[in-house]
């Protein structure tokens, strides 16, 4: 995909603050002009002394003018900076909101495929990196470029030979600079790569510290860590070494404007073309060219870091968007039908993970998906929740293709309870209420009771008002899942998809989770991704999936009789049961 220019992307968020940006540039220009006035004042004062016409009144007048010019410079620079900061924050706000909006509109699967770390780093850190250069660029870059330009023009106006003389060293300085910058882009790209690598090694080291210690890998992991840090240092040193000669040469030559102006100025003075006051002014102006030019070069690095930050944001901005149906769909019932569904995560047919799936789940029925790991169970479930669109075929709910159901309506129709039970940073009560923001207090409590949450919530010191973060540390995985189930019970969607938990298998928890799931699925179309076959013995249909194809569909008894793969799965399950002390009793009774 062709990447849009980063500056264009950034400026596309500037429309609400265009006026302010233009005003900021104008103020910067006025500030630069104000900065010239003291030079003029000094020139006049010098001239008066040399001509011996200086008097108190004229001296005070030019001092006042100079001071006024200086104040204008400071004041307008300040206004320009304020306006540019406001503009920068408006642009960043637009960028962040657009990134968040795109994350909402992109297929959920695409978003989940990204690591939380990278999304957070893009929205928070990288976008923040854009702020300082963006806010300072208008006032500083415009004055740092305008000032030398104005000086050169002034020198040309005073005497064209002085103008030329002030420029002689610039080409000499530019030659080493250009040679140093030739490889800048590729070096910067390599620098960013090295930087990302060292960051990821650091994150891996810190996140994995538990495993590192448990397996006594401290020394080898530490070596990897120090190796990455050292190689990053070596890389940056090598880059620095490869450029320092040319850059130092450039920075040594650039400030030497007097090299040209001094001899030429003296010659012009001697032949009488220039008076002493003009000569002094020319020297002062020539000296004023360099500092702003040097400052302007600093923006080169900052512009690059902005480019990389915006590029990162662009990766999110260019995520595909799920097509949204324009109007609410009339669902005939809550049947789910998969018709000839094929799916590939990459879009290439060679990578297809589901092949020609036909499956009907009537309203109110209980369907279980079983099969070896990697067979496509989760993929089927996620496609029904439209995490992605199918590659071929169609999925219908109540006779309507998912793509014709608005996302909000689909979200209201389907509850997806997974093993990752994300708790938001609010109280446990509010976490449950997320299932239905309009629910009354009593309804929230009833859902929590049905999901077997009440006893453990009441055990907590702050009870229902315990913040999820604080509670998170005290809750077991099973208890967290029960909160997610309570949320889904409150939501009361007619279709429930459940990714059965594998991890929380202590008998008490298991029993409670099963009872809460029974409550959740009462009268609903239920689809369970089953990991323990004893929990789905009562299913209306068990779908055996292997390598993306349906091997068989039937009730438990039928499959035990005729499906070798199911027999095998059952055998290993029963085998496991013999040595597992944590197996649950019963299973989901679907009413
Ligand atoms: P199951 O739930 O039966 O274990 P999955 O539906 O998770 O199987 O996986 C089916 C296939 O799809 C596997 O080959 C897996 O590697 C692949 N897969 C699963 N999730 C993704 C994803 N987010 N991106 C790319 N491939 C995936």
XYZ file of C-alpha atoms and ligand atoms in Angstrom:
618
model
C 0.000 0.000 0.000
C 1.351 3.401 -0.937
C 2.126 5.480 2.119
C 0.820 9.021 2.129
C 3.457 11.666 2.865
C 3.722 12.031 6.633
C 3.456 15.802 6.465
C 0.276 15.552 4.428
C -1.177 13.140 6.994
C -0.273 15.519 9.785
C -1.622 18.595 8.050
C -4.873 16.796 7.232
C -5.666 17.232 10.952
C -4.874 20.929 10.823
C -8.151 22.199 9.373
C -9.665 23.272 12.736
C -6.570 25.345 13.472
C -5.552 26.622 10.039
C -6.287 30.240 11.010
C -4.190 29.934 14.154
C -1.302 28.414 12.211
C -1.349 31.226 9.651
C -1.513 33.762 12.482
C 1.351 32.013 14.212
C 3.504 32.318 11.077
C 2.526 35.994 10.744
C 3.472 36.669 14.351
C 6.773 34.870 13.816
C 7.477 37.106 10.809
C 6.603 40.254 12.797
C 8.846 39.016 15.588
C 11.743 38.614 13.128
C 11.132 42.109 11.745
C 11.039 43.447 15.306
C 14.382 41.729 15.882
C 15.941 43.822 13.100
C 14.962 47.137 14.653
C 17.667 47.177 17.375
C 20.299 46.691 14.643
C 18.917 49.730 12.912
C 18.923 51.631 16.227
C 22.558 50.758 16.903
C 23.450 51.772 13.365
C 21.775 55.187 13.825
C 23.441 55.726 17.198
C 26.849 54.817 15.741
C 26.245 57.087 12.780
C 25.337 59.994 15.044
C 28.477 59.556 17.101
C 30.662 59.273 13.997
C 28.992 62.326 12.388
C 29.152 64.054 15.769
C 25.478 64.863 15.606
C 24.458 62.876 18.676
C 22.140 64.668 21.067
C 20.182 63.460 24.112
C 16.899 63.591 22.348
C 17.939 61.610 19.243
C 19.902 59.128 21.361
C 16.897 58.438 23.578
C 14.685 58.246 20.529
C 16.765 55.495 18.883
C 17.235 53.650 22.152
C 13.451 53.731 22.584
C 12.941 52.482 19.035
C 15.430 49.668 19.622
C 13.763 48.695 22.876
C 10.356 48.830 21.173
C 11.621 46.582 18.376
C 13.021 44.156 20.932
C 9.734 44.085 22.845
C 7.815 43.483 19.609
C 10.182 40.617 18.865
C 9.640 39.035 22.291
C 5.874 39.625 22.433
C 5.115 38.354 18.947
C 7.418 35.402 19.406
C 5.431 34.563 22.530
C 2.093 34.892 20.737
C 3.383 32.811 17.841
C 4.543 30.102 20.258
C 1.212 30.023 22.074
C -0.710 29.782 18.797
C 1.576 27.083 17.465
C 1.225 25.078 20.686
C -2.557 25.303 20.488
C -2.365 24.195 16.842
C 0.008 21.351 17.675
C -2.312 20.035 20.377
C -5.315 20.337 18.062
C -3.469 18.324 15.429
C -2.424 15.708 17.964
C -5.968 15.484 19.295
C -7.253 14.893 15.764
C -4.576 12.295 15.121
C -5.256 10.413 18.351
C -9.030 10.480 17.876
C -8.686 9.268 14.304
C -6.403 6.433 15.414
C -8.898 5.419 18.115
C -11.788 5.727 15.658
C -9.990 3.538 13.135
C -9.330 0.941 15.820
C -13.095 0.862 16.453
C -13.977 0.527 12.773
C -11.289 -1.946 11.807
C -12.125 -5.637 11.995
C -11.711 -6.521 15.666
C -9.442 -9.391 14.721
C -6.978 -7.004 13.044
C -6.908 -4.883 16.174
C -6.412 -7.871 18.465
C -3.585 -9.044 16.238
C -1.646 -5.944 17.239
C 0.114 -6.048 20.558
C -1.350 -3.740 23.185
C 2.165 -2.429 23.739
C 2.556 -1.300 20.155
C -0.896 0.341 19.994
C -0.299 2.129 23.301
C 3.136 3.214 22.180
C 1.667 4.631 18.953
C -1.246 6.486 20.532
C 0.530 7.734 23.623
C 4.293 7.877 23.210
C 4.950 8.250 19.514
C 2.184 10.787 18.956
C 3.511 12.688 21.972
C 6.918 12.781 20.265
C 5.314 14.836 17.516
C 4.288 17.603 19.891
C 7.520 19.450 20.735
C 8.840 19.804 17.175
C 5.379 20.522 15.813
C 4.708 23.216 18.390
C 8.126 24.824 18.019
C 8.544 24.462 14.308
C 6.432 27.415 13.198
C 7.899 30.132 15.416
C 11.420 28.815 15.638
C 11.958 27.418 12.183
C 10.378 30.437 10.528
C 12.483 32.867 12.517
C 15.604 30.759 12.170
C 15.218 30.731 8.413
C 13.727 34.184 7.917
C 16.288 35.986 10.022
C 19.358 34.947 8.007
C 17.409 35.525 4.803
C 16.468 39.027 5.956
C 20.073 39.710 6.966
C 21.391 38.698 3.559
C 18.754 40.855 1.850
C 19.697 43.804 4.102
C 23.376 43.327 3.270
C 22.544 43.255 -0.444
C 20.512 46.437 -0.026
C 23.388 48.169 1.741
C 25.954 47.024 -0.773
C 25.585 44.078 -3.108
C 29.263 43.208 -2.694
C 28.803 42.825 1.047
C 25.759 40.640 0.370
C 27.828 38.339 -1.803
C 30.721 38.364 0.639
C 28.441 37.167 3.436
C 27.496 34.138 1.380
C 30.943 32.894 0.357
C 31.399 30.494 3.225
C 27.941 28.962 2.886
C 28.680 26.792 -0.185
C 31.937 25.739 1.449
C 29.984 24.645 4.527
C 27.275 22.957 2.511
C 29.650 20.586 0.704
C 30.633 18.581 3.823
C 27.070 18.877 5.101
C 25.593 17.333 1.965
C 28.172 14.557 1.989
C 27.275 13.873 5.632
C 23.568 13.849 4.905
C 23.761 11.559 1.877
C 23.284 8.455 3.936
C 21.143 10.165 6.588
C 17.854 8.516 5.618
C 19.207 4.994 5.565
C 21.236 5.590 8.723
C 18.203 6.946 10.528
C 16.120 3.950 9.428
C 18.830 1.610 10.734
C 18.978 3.630 13.947
C 15.225 3.256 14.479
C 15.467 -0.469 13.811
C 18.282 -0.825 16.324
C 16.320 1.291 18.777
C 13.199 -0.871 18.415
C 15.257 -3.994 18.839
C 16.836 -2.831 22.053
C 13.398 -1.757 23.305
C 11.847 -5.131 22.580
C 14.726 -6.971 24.243
C 14.300 -4.780 27.306
C 10.527 -5.407 27.394
C 11.059 -9.140 26.905
C 13.620 -9.163 29.681
C 11.405 -7.305 32.130
C 8.193 -9.175 31.251
C 9.868 -12.535 31.313
C 11.781 -11.948 34.500
C 9.614 -14.491 36.320
C 10.434 -17.244 33.826
C 14.047 -16.154 33.663
C 14.376 -16.555 37.415
C 12.294 -19.741 37.636
C 14.487 -21.470 35.065
C 17.662 -19.968 36.341
C 18.344 -18.271 33.044
C 19.428 -15.051 34.661
C 22.936 -15.062 33.260
C 22.050 -16.030 29.666
C 19.092 -13.627 29.508
C 21.164 -10.885 30.994
C 23.777 -11.539 28.331
C 21.167 -11.141 25.594
C 20.023 -7.942 27.243
C 23.484 -6.476 27.637
C 24.389 -7.669 24.128
C 21.478 -5.696 22.671
C 22.294 -2.604 24.679
C 25.956 -2.845 23.707
C 25.263 -3.357 20.019
C 22.939 -0.343 20.089
C 25.699 1.730 21.618
C 28.169 0.464 19.028
C 25.750 1.286 16.235
C 25.176 4.850 17.415
C 28.892 5.390 17.995
C 29.677 4.120 14.480
C 27.053 6.439 13.039
C 28.425 9.330 15.015
C 31.982 8.544 13.936
C 30.979 8.332 10.282
C 29.449 11.814 10.386
C 31.356 13.803 12.944
C 34.159 14.872 10.576
C 31.870 16.248 7.898
C 29.464 17.794 10.390
C 32.196 19.416 12.448
C 33.770 20.768 9.284
C 30.414 22.193 8.281
C 29.780 23.726 11.703
C 33.314 25.152 11.715
C 32.997 26.818 8.316
C 29.404 28.023 8.613
C 29.955 30.622 11.375
C 32.915 32.182 9.585
C 30.911 34.782 7.653
C 33.479 37.380 8.653
C 35.934 35.525 6.428
C 34.188 37.085 3.443
C 32.709 40.247 4.903
C 35.792 41.464 6.798
C 38.192 41.866 3.833
C 35.467 43.017 1.458
C 34.081 45.476 4.033
C 37.499 46.915 4.836
C 38.264 47.266 1.101
C 34.929 49.064 0.553
C 35.625 51.329 3.534
C 39.095 52.142 2.286
C 37.893 53.074 -1.199
C 35.198 55.226 0.387
C 32.134 53.265 -0.797
C 31.105 52.563 2.768
C 31.073 54.676 5.918
C 32.252 53.366 9.309
C 28.714 53.079 10.701
C 27.556 50.996 7.708
C 30.668 48.856 8.053
C 29.957 48.170 11.735
C 26.310 47.351 10.943
C 27.374 44.981 8.160
C 29.688 43.101 10.520
C 26.988 42.834 13.170
C 24.457 41.576 10.667
C 26.908 39.092 9.164
C 27.560 37.655 12.618
C 23.793 37.295 13.118
C 23.355 34.910 10.190
C 24.937 31.877 11.723
C 23.287 31.053 15.027
C 19.760 30.796 13.600
C 21.013 28.717 10.682
C 22.677 26.284 13.051
C 19.506 26.108 15.120
C 17.473 25.389 11.989
C 19.591 22.304 11.297
C 18.444 20.813 14.612
C 14.970 20.476 13.155
C 16.308 17.944 10.707
C 16.447 15.276 13.416
C 13.152 16.320 14.906
C 11.423 16.244 11.538
C 12.686 12.683 11.124
C 11.350 11.583 14.494
C 8.002 13.185 13.595
C 8.043 11.313 10.316
C 8.514 8.000 12.096
C 5.817 8.739 14.657
C 3.298 9.686 11.969
C 4.261 6.630 9.935
C 3.497 4.436 12.944
C 0.129 6.123 13.352
C -0.435 5.634 9.639
C -0.099 1.870 10.056
C -3.202 2.051 12.224
C -4.944 4.692 10.097
C -4.621 2.416 7.105
C -6.135 -0.658 8.728
C -8.980 -1.978 6.618
C -12.412 -0.811 7.667
C -15.391 -3.109 8.157
C -18.191 -2.036 5.851
C -21.070 -0.786 7.929
C -24.666 -1.567 6.987
C -26.622 1.683 6.664
C -29.871 0.682 8.347
C -30.972 -1.752 11.064
C -31.709 -5.252 9.807
C -34.928 -7.180 10.451
C -33.741 -10.466 11.918
C -36.378 -13.184 11.500
C -35.089 -15.181 14.452
C -31.817 -16.007 16.184
C -30.686 -18.868 13.981
C -27.054 -18.830 12.880
C -26.259 -20.321 9.488
C -22.796 -20.715 7.963
C -23.041 -21.336 4.255
C -19.975 -22.591 2.405
C -17.708 -20.470 4.592
C -14.016 -20.333 3.768
C -11.597 -18.034 5.502
C -7.989 -17.018 5.322
C -6.357 -14.579 7.742
C -4.090 -13.235 5.029
C -6.638 -13.144 2.210
C -4.545 -15.656 0.188
C -6.282 -18.901 -0.666
C -3.103 -20.901 0.108
C -3.377 -19.773 3.737
C -7.028 -20.766 4.098
C -7.780 -21.976 7.639
C -11.487 -22.818 7.116
C -12.706 -24.690 4.064
C -16.326 -24.775 2.857
C -17.992 -24.901 6.268
C -21.760 -25.566 6.288
C -23.359 -25.331 9.686
C -26.813 -24.437 11.000
C -27.457 -23.507 14.623
C -31.187 -23.073 15.212
C -32.477 -20.506 17.660
C -32.289 -21.719 21.246
C -30.033 -24.687 20.442
C -26.725 -25.636 22.012
C -23.828 -26.298 19.656
C -20.338 -27.325 20.723
C -17.201 -27.013 18.644
C -14.550 -29.619 19.389
C -11.395 -30.801 17.699
C -7.644 -30.719 17.859
C -5.978 -27.424 18.595
C -5.501 -25.257 15.499
C -8.516 -26.843 13.802
C -10.352 -23.529 13.465
C -12.800 -23.515 16.401
C -11.948 -20.019 17.589
C -11.894 -18.759 14.032
C -15.484 -19.959 13.458
C -16.603 -18.271 16.674
C -14.834 -15.007 15.846
C -16.287 -14.925 12.359
C -19.791 -15.170 13.822
C -18.991 -12.133 15.989
C -17.606 -10.506 12.796
C -14.061 -10.005 14.060
C -13.283 -10.440 10.371
C -15.426 -10.858 7.264
C -15.490 -14.303 5.689
C -13.318 -14.748 2.617
C -15.946 -16.795 0.784
C -19.490 -17.904 1.512
C -21.724 -16.209 4.067
C -22.786 -16.201 7.679
C -26.386 -15.297 8.416
C -28.193 -14.490 11.615
C -31.976 -14.626 11.420
C -31.709 -14.934 7.635
C -29.631 -11.740 7.244
C -25.987 -11.713 6.135
C -23.704 -10.376 8.898
C -22.427 -7.734 6.502
C -25.954 -6.320 6.291
C -26.354 -6.031 10.062
C -25.041 -2.772 11.576
C -22.135 -3.460 13.942
C -23.998 -2.009 16.914
C -26.994 -4.268 16.252
C -24.706 -7.271 15.879
C -22.978 -6.397 19.148
C -26.402 -6.239 20.828
C -27.339 -9.606 19.354
C -24.194 -11.578 20.172
C -22.415 -11.936 23.514
C -18.888 -13.252 23.173
C -17.422 -14.471 26.439
C -13.753 -15.344 26.068
C -11.019 -16.515 28.337
C -9.497 -13.042 28.402
C -11.876 -11.264 30.678
C -10.910 -7.714 30.479
C -11.903 -5.699 33.500
C -12.108 -1.946 33.044
C -10.648 0.466 35.514
C -13.847 1.127 37.431
C -15.683 -0.587 40.306
C -16.744 -4.230 39.997
C -20.375 -3.099 39.956
C -19.711 -0.753 37.050
C -17.758 -3.490 35.302
C -20.845 -5.680 35.381
C -23.077 -2.776 34.405
C -21.086 -2.373 31.179
C -23.247 -5.221 29.876
C -26.223 -2.882 30.004
C -25.567 0.722 31.034
C -29.298 1.261 31.658
C -29.621 -1.615 34.124
C -30.896 -0.824 37.577
C -28.881 -1.595 40.673
C -31.146 -4.547 41.376
C -30.622 -5.986 37.886
C -26.841 -5.706 38.302
C -27.000 -7.570 41.609
C -29.295 -10.220 40.137
C -26.902 -10.823 37.217
C -23.966 -11.071 39.627
C -25.929 -13.518 41.764
C -26.801 -15.623 38.730
C -23.140 -15.668 37.755
C -22.174 -16.846 41.251
C -20.230 -13.668 41.929
C -22.030 -12.451 44.999
C -20.182 -14.398 47.665
C -16.685 -13.490 46.553
C -17.587 -9.832 45.883
C -19.075 -9.532 49.353
C -15.880 -10.973 50.813
C -13.911 -8.004 49.453
C -13.451 -5.141 51.861
C -15.105 -2.534 49.641
C -17.562 -5.059 48.215
C -19.284 -3.984 45.020
C -17.387 -0.717 44.951
C -13.961 -2.344 44.896
C -12.015 -0.900 41.948
C -11.311 -3.606 39.373
C -7.573 -2.901 39.492
C -7.468 -3.379 43.242
C -9.778 -6.421 43.070
C -7.873 -7.874 40.103
C -4.990 -8.774 42.360
C -7.283 -10.588 44.796
C -9.500 -12.386 42.281
C -8.744 -15.748 40.756
C -8.983 -16.242 37.015
C -12.263 -18.080 37.497
C -13.729 -15.247 39.527
C -12.733 -12.751 36.868
C -14.433 -14.908 34.282
C -17.591 -15.034 36.368
C -17.663 -11.233 36.377
C -17.445 -11.318 32.584
C -20.281 -13.831 32.555
C -22.376 -11.602 34.856
C -21.779 -8.774 32.388
C -23.011 -10.997 29.564
C -26.052 -12.130 31.589
C -26.963 -8.483 32.096
C -26.513 -7.810 28.407
C -29.033 -10.563 27.712
C -28.151 -10.976 24.042
C -30.074 -13.777 22.277
C -26.883 -15.419 20.975
C -24.067 -16.454 23.288
C -20.638 -17.561 22.118
C -18.444 -18.958 24.796
C -14.779 -19.786 24.630
C -14.610 -22.284 27.445
C -11.882 -21.543 29.936
C -9.039 -24.005 30.039
C -7.112 -22.545 32.864
C -9.360 -22.331 35.886
C -10.094 -25.890 36.701
C -10.348 -26.138 40.438
C -13.562 -28.071 41.103
C -15.361 -25.360 43.031
C -14.686 -22.705 40.434
C -15.493 -25.067 37.616
C -18.819 -25.947 39.138
C -19.675 -22.302 39.700
C -18.614 -21.282 36.216
C -20.807 -23.999 34.766
C -23.779 -22.928 36.816
C -23.274 -19.312 35.771
C -23.017 -20.340 32.141
C -26.287 -22.253 32.484
C -27.903 -19.026 33.638
C -26.293 -17.090 30.812
C -27.417 -19.459 28.094
C -30.978 -20.046 29.265
C -33.158 -19.895 26.154
C -30.294 -18.588 24.009
C -28.613 -19.823 20.860
C -25.435 -21.114 22.474
C -22.132 -21.911 20.802
C -19.347 -23.276 22.992
C -15.730 -23.790 22.018
C -15.218 -26.808 24.211
C -11.957 -27.915 25.729
C -13.376 -30.466 28.170
C -15.760 -32.850 26.509
C -17.639 -33.749 29.699
C -19.067 -30.236 29.793
C -20.821 -30.562 26.460
C -22.389 -33.991 26.698
C -25.834 -32.454 26.566
C -25.205 -30.388 23.443
C -27.856 -30.555 20.706
C -25.049 -30.949 18.232
C -21.319 -31.429 18.559
C -19.288 -30.245 15.572
C -15.942 -31.966 15.129
C -13.506 -29.652 13.355
C -10.123 -30.667 12.053
C -7.787 -28.623 9.874
C -10.556 -26.205 8.998
C -13.024 -28.843 7.830
C -16.053 -30.339 9.552
C -15.318 -34.013 10.097
C -18.694 -34.893 11.628
C -21.724 -33.400 13.337
C -23.943 -35.218 15.786
C -24.925 -35.837 19.369
C -22.419 -37.274 21.791
C -23.757 -40.858 21.548
C -23.814 -40.797 17.749
C -20.280 -39.458 17.516
C -18.978 -41.973 20.023
C -20.353 -44.692 17.775
C -19.285 -43.469 14.362
C -16.600 -40.742 14.495
C -13.070 -42.092 15.097
C -11.666 -38.613 15.769
C -14.303 -37.920 18.393
C -13.676 -41.336 19.966
C -10.020 -40.476 20.099
C -10.716 -37.073 21.677
C -13.061 -38.718 24.166
C -10.528 -41.401 25.024
C -7.816 -38.885 25.722
C -10.316 -36.822 27.700
C -11.400 -39.777 29.802
C -7.767 -40.778 30.173
C -6.977 -37.342 31.418
C -9.934 -37.535 33.742
C -8.468 -40.523 35.525
C -5.486 -38.644 36.692
C -7.122 -35.247 36.985
C -8.609 -34.482 40.351
C -10.152 -31.308 39.041
C -12.694 -32.585 36.555
C -16.053 -30.970 36.704
C -19.250 -32.795 37.295
C -22.187 -32.637 35.033
C -21.741 -30.242 32.168
C -23.853 -27.442 30.775
C -27.525 -28.261 30.979
C -29.185 -26.230 28.307
C -32.724 -25.268 29.121
P -8.544 -23.623 17.411
O -9.437 -22.647 18.069
O -9.261 -24.840 16.916
O -7.361 -23.987 18.231
P -7.872 -21.451 15.650
O -9.153 -21.007 15.036
O -7.338 -20.648 16.776
O -7.974 -22.962 16.069
O -6.756 -21.499 14.524
C -6.955 -22.032 13.231
C -5.753 -21.664 12.376
O -5.726 -20.271 12.177
C -4.428 -22.052 12.993
O -3.595 -22.533 11.955
C -3.898 -20.746 13.544
O -2.503 -20.733 13.458
C -4.498 -19.723 12.592
N -4.767 -18.456 13.292
C -5.512 -18.303 14.405
N -5.598 -17.002 14.767
C -4.892 -16.304 13.843
C -4.612 -14.919 13.657
N -5.073 -13.994 14.491
N -3.843 -14.568 12.601
C -3.380 -15.510 11.749
N -3.614 -16.833 11.869
C -4.351 -17.242 12.902
